[in-house]
Tab-separated table of C-alpha atoms in Angstrom:
chain	number	residue	atom	x	y	z
T	11	MET	CA	2.096	-22.845	2.413
T	12	SER	CA	0.082	-21.829	5.529
T	13	GLY	CA	-3.990	-21.076	5.702
T	14	ARG	CA	-5.607	-17.739	4.791
T	15	PHE	CA	-7.425	-15.930	7.458
T	16	GLY	CA	-10.362	-13.799	7.444
T	17	PRO	CA	-10.787	-10.041	7.069
T	18	VAL	CA	-9.695	-7.890	10.350
T	19	SER	CA	-12.888	-7.505	12.434
T	20	ALA	CA	-13.382	-4.992	15.333
T	21	PRO	CA	-15.095	-6.057	18.496
T	22	ALA	CA	-18.777	-6.771	17.915
T	23	ALA	CA	-20.930	-3.362	19.233
T	24	ALA	CA	-23.813	-4.146	21.212
T	25	ARG	CA	-26.748	-4.713	19.166
T	26	ASP	CA	-29.570	-3.169	21.275
T	27	SER	CA	-31.101	0.139	20.517
T	28	PRO	CA	-29.970	2.835	22.670
T	29	ALA	CA	-32.080	4.289	25.428
T	30	PRO	CA	-34.043	7.166	24.119
T	31	GLY	CA	-32.261	10.519	24.489
T	32	LEU	CA	-28.501	8.531	24.201
T	33	ALA	CA	-26.460	8.797	21.396
T	34	SER	CA	-25.535	5.474	19.277
T	35	PRO	CA	-22.147	4.228	20.801
T	36	ALA	CA	-19.061	4.913	18.754
T	37	PRO	CA	-17.705	2.131	16.422
T	38	ALA	CA	-15.338	-0.104	18.331
T	39	PRO	CA	-11.568	0.799	16.603
T	40	MET	CA	-9.986	-1.661	14.369
T	41	LEU	CA	-7.657	-3.640	16.097
T	42	VAL	CA	-4.175	-4.223	14.356
T	43	PRO	CA	-1.716	-6.886	15.792
T	44	GLN	CA	1.285	-5.242	16.271
T	45	SER	CA	3.678	-8.550	15.339
T	46	GLY	CA	3.391	-11.476	13.520
T	47	PRO	CA	5.372	-14.520	13.175
T	48	GLY	CA	7.282	-13.549	10.492
T	49	THR	CA	6.208	-16.026	7.615
T	50	PHE	CA	4.096	-15.553	4.617
T	51	THR	CA	1.269	-17.106	2.603
T	52	VAL	CA	1.714	-16.123	-1.060
T	53	ALA	CA	-1.359	-14.948	-3.154
T	54	THR	CA	-2.361	-17.732	-6.141
T	55	ALA	CA	-5.604	-16.316	-7.190
T	56	GLY	CA	-4.749	-13.923	-10.176
T	57	VAL	CA	-1.642	-15.423	-11.149
T	58	ASN	CA	-0.821	-15.423	-14.994
T	59	ALA	CA	2.209	-17.532	-16.300
T	60	THR	CA	1.874	-16.489	-19.752
T	61	ARG	CA	1.062	-12.619	-19.729
T	62	ALA	CA	3.850	-10.423	-20.693
T	63	GLY	CA	5.234	-7.719	-18.200
T	64	ARG	CA	7.007	-7.100	-15.276
T	65	ALA	CA	6.608	-10.074	-12.654
T	66	TYR	CA	5.132	-9.210	-9.388
T	67	ARG	CA	4.082	-11.495	-6.238
T	68	VAL	CA	2.085	-10.467	-3.323
T	69	GLU	CA	2.854	-12.271	-0.220
T	70	VAL	CA	0.429	-11.416	3.490
T	71	GLU	CA	2.196	-12.618	7.011
T	72	ASP	CA	0.117	-15.068	8.259
T	73	GLY	CA	-2.044	-14.029	11.541
T	74	THR	CA	-3.028	-10.756	10.458
T	75	GLY	CA	-6.347	-11.561	9.162
T	76	ILE	CA	-5.911	-10.705	5.566
T	77	ASP	CA	-6.553	-12.655	3.026
T	78	PRO	CA	-3.781	-12.956	0.238
T	79	ASP	CA	-6.045	-13.437	-2.387
T	80	GLU	CA	-8.225	-10.360	-1.858
T	81	ALA	CA	-4.927	-8.126	-0.738
T	82	ALA	CA	-3.566	-9.254	-4.828
T	83	ALA	CA	-6.895	-8.522	-6.621
T	84	GLN	CA	-6.616	-4.729	-4.709
T	85	ILE	CA	-3.279	-4.458	-5.699
T	86	SER	CA	-3.532	-5.781	-9.259
T	87	ALA	CA	-6.528	-3.334	-9.875
T	88	ILE	CA	-4.327	-0.205	-8.356
T	89	LEU	CA	-1.228	-1.184	-10.499
T	90	ASN	CA	-3.416	-1.440	-13.786
T	91	ASP	CA	-5.806	1.517	-12.871
T	92	ALA	CA	-5.813	4.188	-15.729
T	93	ARG	CA	-4.236	6.777	-13.196
T	94	GLY	CA	-1.526	4.292	-12.216
T	95	TRP	CA	2.051	3.517	-13.333
T	96	SER	CA	0.681	1.573	-16.615
T	97	ARG	CA	-0.556	4.835	-17.472
T	98	GLY	CA	3.472	5.305	-18.474
T	99	GLY	CA	3.642	2.123	-20.527
T	100	VAL	CA	4.618	-0.065	-17.452
T	101	VAL	CA	3.119	-3.837	-17.522
T	102	PHE	CA	2.718	-5.796	-14.618
T	103	ARG	CA	1.900	-9.949	-14.370
T	104	GLN	CA	1.259	-11.340	-10.996
T	105	VAL	CA	3.060	-14.467	-10.251
T	106	ALA	CA	3.760	-16.948	-7.322
T	107	ASP	CA	7.036	-18.316	-7.785
T	108	ASP	CA	10.649	-16.780	-7.586
T	109	SER	CA	10.397	-15.231	-11.331
T	110	ALA	CA	9.110	-12.409	-9.645
T	111	THR	CA	11.481	-9.117	-9.608
T	112	LEU	CA	9.012	-7.045	-7.237
T	113	VAL	CA	7.659	-8.555	-4.147
T	114	ILE	CA	4.975	-6.901	-2.109
T	115	ARG	CA	4.503	-8.330	1.532
T	116	ILE	CA	1.856	-7.137	3.839
T	117	ALA	CA	3.434	-7.117	6.921
T	118	SER	CA	2.304	-6.030	10.839
T	119	PRO	CA	4.697	-3.151	12.217
T	120	ASP	CA	7.238	-4.850	13.869
T	121	THR	CA	7.828	-7.466	11.074
T	122	ALA	CA	7.843	-4.241	8.577
T	123	ASP	CA	10.373	-2.889	10.722
T	124	ALA	CA	12.423	-5.646	10.402
T	125	ILE	CA	12.755	-5.945	6.731
T	126	CYS	CA	13.014	-2.001	6.358
T	127	ALA	CA	15.224	-2.261	8.644
T	128	ALA	CA	17.644	-4.941	6.751
T	129	GLY	CA	18.081	-1.779	4.078
T	130	GLY	CA	19.101	0.628	6.835
T	131	LEU	CA	15.158	2.132	7.437
T	132	ALA	CA	14.143	3.403	10.224
T	133	THR	CA	10.104	3.129	10.254
T	134	HIS	CA	9.145	3.068	13.747
T	135	GLY	CA	6.021	0.717	13.635
T	136	GLU	CA	4.080	3.267	11.301
T	137	LEU	CA	5.883	3.563	7.878
T	138	ASN	CA	6.246	1.539	4.674
T	139	CYS	CA	9.245	1.004	2.711
T	140	ARG	CA	11.063	-0.470	-0.281
T	141	VAL	CA	13.917	-2.456	-0.145
T	142	ARG	CA	15.613	-3.751	-3.326
T	143	GLN	CA	13.094	-6.022	-4.329
T	144	THR	CA	10.765	-6.121	-1.642
T	145	VAL	CA	8.774	-3.627	-0.899
T	146	ALA	CA	6.962	-3.590	2.777
T	147	VAL	CA	3.048	-2.371	3.841
T	148	ASN	CA	3.005	-1.853	7.209
T	149	LEU	CA	-0.498	-3.153	8.195
T	150	ARG	CA	-1.257	-0.436	10.353
T	151	ARG	CA	-1.381	1.748	7.520
T	152	TRP	CA	-3.272	-0.732	4.868
T	153	GLN	CA	-6.047	-1.144	7.661
T	154	LEU	CA	-6.110	2.683	9.285
T	155	GLY	CA	-4.687	5.028	6.266
T	156	SER	CA	-2.991	7.948	7.565
T	157	PRO	CA	-4.115	10.701	9.382
T	158	GLU	CA	-2.677	13.487	6.744
T	159	PHE	CA	-4.228	11.704	3.623
T	160	ASP	CA	-8.228	12.718	2.921
T	161	GLY	CA	-9.846	9.674	1.798
T	162	PRO	CA	-10.535	6.231	3.315
T	163	PRO	CA	-8.271	3.577	3.624
T	164	GLU	CA	-9.003	2.023	0.735
T	165	GLU	CA	-7.370	5.025	-1.546
T	166	TYR	CA	-4.878	5.134	1.203
T	167	ARG	CA	-3.568	1.673	-0.103
T	168	ALA	CA	-3.450	2.949	-4.093
T	169	LEU	CA	-1.100	5.598	-2.310
T	170	ILE	CA	0.924	3.025	-0.689
T	171	ILE	CA	1.644	0.492	-3.733
T	172	ASN	CA	1.939	3.683	-6.076
T	173	HIS	CA	4.927	5.337	-4.080
T	174	GLU	CA	6.622	2.131	-2.993
T	175	VAL	CA	6.388	0.670	-6.808
T	176	GLY	CA	7.318	4.296	-7.843
T	177	HIS	CA	11.063	3.679	-6.123
T	178	TRP	CA	10.967	0.230	-7.519
T	179	LEU	CA	10.691	1.860	-11.074
T	180	GLY	CA	13.574	4.303	-10.210
T	181	TYR	CA	11.893	7.403	-8.803
T	182	GLY	CA	12.861	9.128	-6.027
T	183	HIS	CA	10.516	11.993	-3.761
T	184	ARG	CA	9.372	14.684	-5.085
T	185	ASP	CA	7.929	17.582	-2.915
T	186	CYS	CA	4.756	19.597	-3.047
T	187	PRO	CA	4.555	21.898	-6.416
T	188	GLY	CA	2.439	24.497	-5.067
T	189	PRO	CA	-0.571	24.844	-2.695
T	190	GLY	CA	-3.857	23.759	-3.909
T	191	LYS	CA	-2.002	21.365	-6.350
T	192	PRO	CA	-2.423	17.390	-6.089
T	193	ALA	CA	0.451	16.126	-4.241
T	194	PRO	CA	3.047	14.050	-6.434
T	195	VAL	CA	2.706	10.437	-5.408
T	196	MET	CA	6.105	10.232	-4.803
T	197	MET	CA	5.501	12.972	-1.909
T	198	GLN	CA	6.115	11.198	1.500
T	199	GLN	CA	2.524	12.514	2.172
T	200	ILE	CA	2.440	10.797	5.656
T	201	ASN	CA	5.013	13.590	6.610
T	202	GLY	CA	2.268	16.341	5.935
T	203	LEU	CA	0.942	18.091	2.591
T	204	HIS	CA	2.650	21.634	3.022
T	205	GLY	CA	-0.506	22.985	1.143
T	206	CYS	CA	-0.544	20.387	-1.752
T	207	LEU	CA	-4.130	18.281	-1.973
T	208	SER	CA	-4.021	14.470	-1.203
T	209	ASN	CA	-3.608	12.327	-3.985
T	210	ALA	CA	-2.735	8.422	-4.574
T	211	TRP	CA	-2.022	7.967	-8.167
T	212	PRO	CA	0.799	9.145	-10.566
T	213	TYR	CA	-1.534	10.458	-12.923
T	214	ALA	CA	-4.283	12.390	-13.708
T	215	PRO	CA	-7.260	10.958	-15.481
T	216	ASP	CA	-6.324	12.861	-18.599
T	217	GLY	CA	-2.624	11.192	-18.368
T	218	THR	CA	-0.872	14.408	-16.752
T	219	PHE	CA	2.038	13.343	-14.872
T	220	TYR	CA	1.955	14.360	-11.357
T	221	ASP	CA	5.439	15.873	-10.595
T	222	GLY	CA	6.886	18.263	-7.981
T	223	PRO	CA	10.305	19.415	-6.941
T	224	PRO	CA	12.987	16.577	-6.403
T	225	VAL	CA	13.534	16.282	-2.642
T	226	PRO	CA	17.588	16.925	-2.069
């Protein structure tokens, strides 16, 4: 397996204090590589070979600046959150071998597009997808979130994982159930909320499943 890389970092901003009367410079935007080599490093931290449950593997494209083990820890927290699919009785188990029936890959936009295109999906360098047992997470969405989502990128990561894993579990797309209501996690929220509120989780804290009308 190839070596791991450190976290993505933006160019360093000037550290000197601004001159009196001048505003501080805006933070430099995070740089997200458009393409990568198409090779992946498998996360090994957090692997549990004995626990029962649905086996999944986390992989990160080399050169993206994402540490695979750190990403796997975030994904594990999402999958096992009390508001996540585990609330419905699904048990997940991280592995690092071919026993995985679900493979979550964080990839550069070009590589994610190629994975999605193999399943007949056009993602235009912007979207995530699920093709058979593979979830392709677009690096741009993982790092920057979505302008349609009212929350930080960390929360949007939960929406990515919960939405695409929901497809893997057999759930189809849903629409907004009504103005002011939480958007179902299976709603394509990146395309607009249509009156709903941003939501990254399948279940409410009280166990209510966030649902909506099926999309034809």
